[in-house]
Every structure is written in C-alpha cells, then in structure tokens.
Amino acid sequence: MLFRSVIAVEPSAAMRSTLAEATAAAGLENVEVHDLTWPPSADAEAPTGDVSLAANVLYDALDLHGFLAAMEARTRRACVVLLSDRAPSTPDPVIWEALYGEPLHALPGLRELLAVLGALGRRFEVVTYPVGPARPVSLDDALEQTRWRYWVQIGRAHV
C-alpha cells in the first residue's frame, strides 16, 4: 500500500458510485469519499491532507483562484494538478467553425493555469508525461464520441 489513506471529494453521485465500485474491485479499503463541491462552502467541514490532487477538473472551474486557495488551505505538503494543454473533450476548431459558423472558444488548459499561478506569485513545478496512443474503438463508438464532442444529435439540426 502506497498511502495510509486517500480522501476523495466528489460532488457527483454517479462518479462516487464509480469510485466505490473501482476501489472495491481493487480491494482498497483506505479510500474515504466526501460528497462536497470544491471549493467547499465556508460552513462545510472539508478534509485536510498531506498532498492534494486535482485531476482534470480545472478546465471549467469558475473561480480558479478560490479553487486553488481552498486546496492550499487544506494541504500540508504539496498540491498536485493534472491538466492537459486543453480539456480532453475539446473539439477541433476548424470542424467547430464549419458546423456552427463561429470560432471555438475552448476551455482554459495548462497554459492558462500557469499564467494564473504566475500572476498569483505561486511557486510551481511542471512535469510532463507522454501520452500513449489512443485505444481503438468501434466505428459506432467513434461516431457517438464525435457527436457528443460537437453537440450533434441524430435527427436534429446542429445550428
């Protein structure tokens, strides 16, 4: 066991259920899950820990400074953020503009986070990892993923 305990904060009931299933399947008994939004409200009893991890949640954070400040306030040693240069669901800008006749306004990614951290005077370290090849999917799954990414439904006009 690498960690004595893991504390997860997850506001989504579906994701809490998925996490519970995954931890049970892995035989992990050291994961504590909290039904909280982040950053937590002022009156919420939010957990603290040695290390905090935010993985792929900052792309659409409305209050980035508040999110990060709450992580820092409840973390004793290190805050870790996993983020790509863009949200994983980001459509291709050329296809988006062809479909909707307007430029894509993509969610912020790693570059924007680094700019905010710099503006806030925070110390940070960037470590990059190569992304492996995409796993093969069926044609039907690829079409469904593409419809979802571009907000296109069968039988409905896209504009």
PDB file of C-alpha atoms in Angstrom:
ATOM      1  CA  MET A   1       0.000   0.000   0.000  1.00  0.00           C
ATOM      2  CA  LEU A   2       1.481   3.342  -1.059  1.00  0.00           C
ATOM      3  CA  PHE A   3      -0.792   5.553   1.044  1.00  0.00           C
ATOM      4  CA  ARG A   4      -2.220   5.181   4.505  1.00  0.00           C
ATOM      5  CA  SER A   5      -5.421   6.843   3.343  1.00  0.00           C
ATOM      6  CA  VAL A   6      -6.921   8.620   0.349  1.00  0.00           C
ATOM      7  CA  ILE A   7      -9.603  11.258   0.766  1.00  0.00           C
ATOM      8  CA  ALA A   8     -11.707  11.958  -2.316  1.00  0.00           C
ATOM      9  CA  VAL A   9     -14.019  14.926  -2.777  1.00  0.00           C
ATOM     10  CA  GLU A  10     -16.677  14.237  -5.396  1.00  0.00           C
ATOM     11  CA  PRO A  11     -19.966  16.130  -5.829  1.00  0.00           C
ATOM     12  CA  SER A  12     -21.321  13.739  -8.474  1.00  0.00           C
ATOM     13  CA  ALA A  13     -23.320  10.771  -7.166  1.00  0.00           C
ATOM     14  CA  ALA A  14     -22.569   8.820 -10.355  1.00  0.00           C
ATOM     15  CA  MET A  15     -18.818   9.397 -10.009  1.00  0.00           C
ATOM     16  CA  ARG A  16     -18.912   8.495  -6.294  1.00  0.00           C
ATOM     17  CA  SER A  17     -20.592   5.234  -7.254  1.00  0.00           C
ATOM     18  CA  THR A  18     -17.985   4.563  -9.955  1.00  0.00           C
ATOM     19  CA  LEU A  19     -15.196   5.293  -7.472  1.00  0.00           C
ATOM     20  CA  ALA A  20     -16.760   2.989  -4.866  1.00  0.00           C
ATOM     21  CA  GLU A  21     -17.011   0.168  -7.423  1.00  0.00           C
ATOM     22  CA  ALA A  22     -13.417   0.671  -8.584  1.00  0.00           C
ATOM     23  CA  THR A  23     -11.972   0.747  -5.065  1.00  0.00           C
ATOM     24  CA  ALA A  24     -13.969  -2.323  -4.051  1.00  0.00           C
ATOM     25  CA  ALA A  25     -12.833  -4.196  -7.178  1.00  0.00           C
ATOM     26  CA  ALA A  26      -9.227  -3.268  -6.376  1.00  0.00           C
ATOM     27  CA  GLY A  27      -9.635  -4.374  -2.753  1.00  0.00           C
ATOM     28  CA  LEU A  28      -8.851  -0.902  -1.430  1.00  0.00           C
ATOM     29  CA  GLU A  29     -10.223  -0.104   1.989  1.00  0.00           C
ATOM     30  CA  ASN A  30      -8.346   3.142   2.606  1.00  0.00           C
ATOM     31  CA  VAL A  31     -10.427   5.478   0.402  1.00  0.00           C
ATOM     32  CA  GLU A  32     -12.776   7.924   2.129  1.00  0.00           C
ATOM     33  CA  VAL A  33     -15.204   9.752  -0.185  1.00  0.00           C
ATOM     34  CA  HIS A  34     -16.854  13.089   0.656  1.00  0.00           C
ATOM     35  CA  ASP A  35     -19.970  14.429  -1.067  1.00  0.00           C
ATOM     36  CA  LEU A  36     -18.701  18.004  -1.437  1.00  0.00           C
ATOM     37  CA  THR A  37     -18.312  20.604  -4.114  1.00  0.00           C
ATOM     38  CA  TRP A  38     -14.955  22.310  -4.431  1.00  0.00           C
ATOM     39  CA  PRO A  39     -14.104  24.796  -3.255  1.00  0.00           C
ATOM     40  CA  PRO A  40     -16.240  23.903  -0.239  1.00  0.00           C
ATOM     41  CA  SER A  41     -18.668  26.403   1.213  1.00  0.00           C
ATOM     42  CA  ALA A  42     -17.455  28.395   4.213  1.00  0.00           C
ATOM     43  CA  ASP A  43     -19.509  26.280   6.640  1.00  0.00           C
ATOM     44  CA  ALA A  44     -18.573  22.875   5.166  1.00  0.00           C
ATOM     45  CA  GLU A  45     -16.182  20.653   7.064  1.00  0.00           C
ATOM     46  CA  ALA A  46     -13.690  19.908   4.318  1.00  0.00           C
ATOM     47  CA  PRO A  47     -10.960  17.316   4.762  1.00  0.00           C
ATOM     48  CA  THR A  48      -7.255  18.129   5.011  1.00  0.00           C
ATOM     49  CA  GLY A  49      -4.295  16.045   3.914  1.00  0.00           C
ATOM     50  CA  ASP A  50      -0.582  15.960   3.228  1.00  0.00           C
ATOM     51  CA  VAL A  51      -0.990  16.044  -0.564  1.00  0.00           C
ATOM     52  CA  SER A  52      -3.949  17.201  -2.632  1.00  0.00           C
ATOM     53  CA  LEU A  53      -4.636  16.194  -6.209  1.00  0.00           C
ATOM     54  CA  ALA A  54      -6.921  17.877  -8.728  1.00  0.00           C
ATOM     55  CA  ALA A  55      -7.130  15.755 -11.860  1.00  0.00           C
ATOM     56  CA  ASN A  56      -8.861  17.153 -14.948  1.00  0.00           C
ATOM     57  CA  VAL A  57     -11.258  19.376 -13.002  1.00  0.00           C
ATOM     58  CA  LEU A  58      -9.848  22.850 -13.538  1.00  0.00           C
ATOM     59  CA  TYR A  59     -10.894  23.229 -17.188  1.00  0.00           C
ATOM     60  CA  ASP A  60     -14.238  24.754 -16.277  1.00  0.00           C
ATOM     61  CA  ALA A  61     -13.594  25.997 -12.725  1.00  0.00           C
ATOM     62  CA  LEU A  62     -15.487  29.284 -12.429  1.00  0.00           C
ATOM     63  CA  ASP A  63     -13.346  30.564  -9.552  1.00  0.00           C
ATOM     64  CA  LEU A  64      -9.860  29.238 -10.242  1.00  0.00           C
ATOM     65  CA  HIS A  65      -8.238  31.321  -7.508  1.00  0.00           C
ATOM     66  CA  GLY A  66     -10.803  30.120  -4.948  1.00  0.00           C
ATOM     67  CA  PHE A  67     -10.352  26.502  -6.040  1.00  0.00           C
ATOM     68  CA  LEU A  68      -6.578  26.697  -5.684  1.00  0.00           C
ATOM     69  CA  ALA A  69      -6.734  28.673  -2.419  1.00  0.00           C
ATOM     70  CA  ALA A  70      -9.002  26.001  -0.911  1.00  0.00           C
ATOM     71  CA  MET A  71      -6.540  23.277  -1.989  1.00  0.00           C
ATOM     72  CA  GLU A  72      -3.638  25.182  -0.456  1.00  0.00           C
ATOM     73  CA  ALA A  73      -5.520  25.883   2.781  1.00  0.00           C
ATOM     74  CA  ARG A  74      -6.272  22.189   3.301  1.00  0.00           C
ATOM     75  CA  THR A  75      -2.935  20.746   2.183  1.00  0.00           C
ATOM     76  CA  ARG A  76       0.070  20.385   4.467  1.00  0.00           C
ATOM     77  CA  ARG A  77       2.783  19.472   1.952  1.00  0.00           C
ATOM     78  CA  ALA A  78       2.046  19.669  -1.807  1.00  0.00           C
ATOM     79  CA  CYS A  79      -0.776  20.457  -4.213  1.00  0.00           C
ATOM     80  CA  VAL A  80      -0.705  18.494  -7.473  1.00  0.00           C
ATOM     81  CA  VAL A  81      -2.729  19.380 -10.558  1.00  0.00           C
ATOM     82  CA  LEU A  82      -3.047  17.040 -13.547  1.00  0.00           C
ATOM     83  CA  LEU A  83      -4.011  19.015 -16.606  1.00  0.00           C
ATOM     84  CA  SER A  84      -3.510  18.900 -20.357  1.00  0.00           C
ATOM     85  CA  ASP A  85      -2.929  21.746 -22.738  1.00  0.00           C
ATOM     86  CA  ARG A  86      -6.689  21.588 -23.389  1.00  0.00           C
ATOM     87  CA  ALA A  87      -9.725  19.817 -21.985  1.00  0.00           C
ATOM     88  CA  PRO A  88      -9.935  16.219 -23.256  1.00  0.00           C
ATOM     89  CA  SER A  89     -13.339  16.959 -24.815  1.00  0.00           C
ATOM     90  CA  THR A  90     -12.098  19.936 -26.866  1.00  0.00           C
ATOM     91  CA  PRO A  91     -13.381  19.748 -30.438  1.00  0.00           C
ATOM     92  CA  ASP A  92     -11.276  20.548 -33.485  1.00  0.00           C
ATOM     93  CA  PRO A  93     -11.600  24.324 -34.047  1.00  0.00           C
ATOM     94  CA  VAL A  94     -11.858  24.004 -37.845  1.00  0.00           C
ATOM     95  CA  ILE A  95     -14.713  21.486 -37.672  1.00  0.00           C
ATOM     96  CA  TRP A  96     -16.464  23.525 -34.946  1.00  0.00           C
ATOM     97  CA  GLU A  97     -16.400  26.673 -37.072  1.00  0.00           C
ATOM     98  CA  ALA A  98     -17.656  24.763 -40.130  1.00  0.00           C
ATOM     99  CA  LEU A  99     -20.581  23.377 -38.087  1.00  0.00           C
ATOM    100  CA  TYR A 100     -21.545  26.488 -36.154  1.00  0.00           C
ATOM    101  CA  GLY A 101     -20.193  29.386 -38.196  1.00  0.00           C
ATOM    102  CA  GLU A 102     -18.296  30.849 -35.259  1.00  0.00           C
ATOM    103  CA  PRO A 103     -14.886  30.281 -33.704  1.00  0.00           C
ATOM    104  CA  LEU A 104     -14.479  27.712 -30.957  1.00  0.00           C
ATOM    105  CA  HIS A 105     -13.980  29.232 -27.519  1.00  0.00           C
ATOM    106  CA  ALA A 106     -12.061  26.429 -25.835  1.00  0.00           C
ATOM    107  CA  LEU A 107     -11.923  25.972 -22.082  1.00  0.00           C
ATOM    108  CA  PRO A 108      -8.663  27.059 -20.438  1.00  0.00           C
ATOM    109  CA  GLY A 109      -5.912  24.493 -20.025  1.00  0.00           C
ATOM    110  CA  LEU A 110      -2.371  24.202 -18.709  1.00  0.00           C
ATOM    111  CA  ARG A 111      -1.030  27.430 -20.247  1.00  0.00           C
ATOM    112  CA  GLU A 112      -3.770  29.454 -18.590  1.00  0.00           C
ATOM    113  CA  LEU A 113      -3.230  27.728 -15.233  1.00  0.00           C
ATOM    114  CA  LEU A 114       0.476  28.554 -15.354  1.00  0.00           C
ATOM    115  CA  ALA A 115      -0.324  32.188 -16.183  1.00  0.00           C
ATOM    116  CA  VAL A 116      -2.684  32.394 -13.189  1.00  0.00           C
ATOM    117  CA  LEU A 117      -0.176  30.750 -10.854  1.00  0.00           C
ATOM    118  CA  GLY A 118       2.494  33.201 -12.010  1.00  0.00           C
ATOM    119  CA  ALA A 119       0.158  36.159 -11.566  1.00  0.00           C
ATOM    120  CA  LEU A 120      -0.629  34.960  -8.030  1.00  0.00           C
ATOM    121  CA  GLY A 121       3.077  34.672  -7.251  1.00  0.00           C
ATOM    122  CA  ARG A 122       2.854  30.938  -6.588  1.00  0.00           C
ATOM    123  CA  ARG A 123       5.860  28.646  -6.894  1.00  0.00           C
ATOM    124  CA  PHE A 124       5.213  25.750  -9.217  1.00  0.00           C
ATOM    125  CA  GLU A 125       6.966  22.928 -10.995  1.00  0.00           C
ATOM    126  CA  VAL A 126       5.856  21.489 -14.319  1.00  0.00           C
ATOM    127  CA  VAL A 127       6.430  17.828 -15.132  1.00  0.00           C
ATOM    128  CA  THR A 128       5.299  16.472 -18.479  1.00  0.00           C
ATOM    129  CA  TYR A 129       4.419  12.917 -19.393  1.00  0.00           C
ATOM    130  CA  PRO A 130       3.995  11.470 -22.868  1.00  0.00           C
ATOM    131  CA  VAL A 131       0.506  10.470 -23.867  1.00  0.00           C
ATOM    132  CA  GLY A 132       0.168   6.938 -25.137  1.00  0.00           C
ATOM    133  CA  PRO A 133      -1.629   6.089 -28.336  1.00  0.00           C
ATOM    134  CA  ALA A 134      -5.403   6.222 -28.342  1.00  0.00           C
ATOM    135  CA  ARG A 135      -7.017   2.861 -27.829  1.00  0.00           C
ATOM    136  CA  PRO A 136      -9.022   1.539 -30.756  1.00  0.00           C
ATOM    137  CA  VAL A 137     -12.799   1.980 -30.628  1.00  0.00           C
ATOM    138  CA  SER A 138     -15.560   0.711 -32.843  1.00  0.00           C
ATOM    139  CA  LEU A 139     -16.926   2.927 -35.599  1.00  0.00           C
ATOM    140  CA  ASP A 140     -20.209   3.290 -33.690  1.00  0.00           C
ATOM    141  CA  ASP A 141     -18.358   4.389 -30.530  1.00  0.00           C
ATOM    142  CA  ALA A 142     -16.224   6.830 -32.527  1.00  0.00           C
ATOM    143  CA  LEU A 143     -19.350   8.360 -34.079  1.00  0.00           C
ATOM    144  CA  GLU A 144     -21.026   8.671 -30.678  1.00  0.00           C
ATOM    145  CA  GLN A 145     -17.935  10.315 -29.160  1.00  0.00           C
ATOM    146  CA  THR A 146     -17.780  12.743 -32.073  1.00  0.00           C
ATOM    147  CA  ARG A 147     -21.487  13.609 -31.781  1.00  0.00           C
ATOM    148  CA  TRP A 148     -21.008  14.260 -28.059  1.00  0.00           C
ATOM    149  CA  ARG A 149     -17.881  16.401 -28.602  1.00  0.00           C
ATOM    150  CA  TYR A 150     -19.635  18.598 -31.184  1.00  0.00           C
ATOM    151  CA  TRP A 151     -23.079  18.661 -29.532  1.00  0.00           C
ATOM    152  CA  VAL A 152     -24.720  16.933 -32.503  1.00  0.00           C
ATOM    153  CA  GLN A 153     -27.786  14.724 -32.075  1.00  0.00           C
ATOM    154  CA  ILE A 154     -29.213  12.346 -34.664  1.00  0.00           C
ATOM    155  CA  GLY A 155     -32.331  13.806 -36.301  1.00  0.00           C
ATOM    156  CA  ARG A 156     -31.767  17.361 -35.002  1.00  0.00           C
ATOM    157  CA  ALA A 157     -30.362  20.365 -36.756  1.00  0.00           C
ATOM    158  CA  HIS A 158     -26.957  21.291 -35.319  1.00  0.00           C
ATOM    159  CA  VAL A 159     -27.444  25.046 -35.582  1.00  0.00           C
TER     160      VAL A 159
END
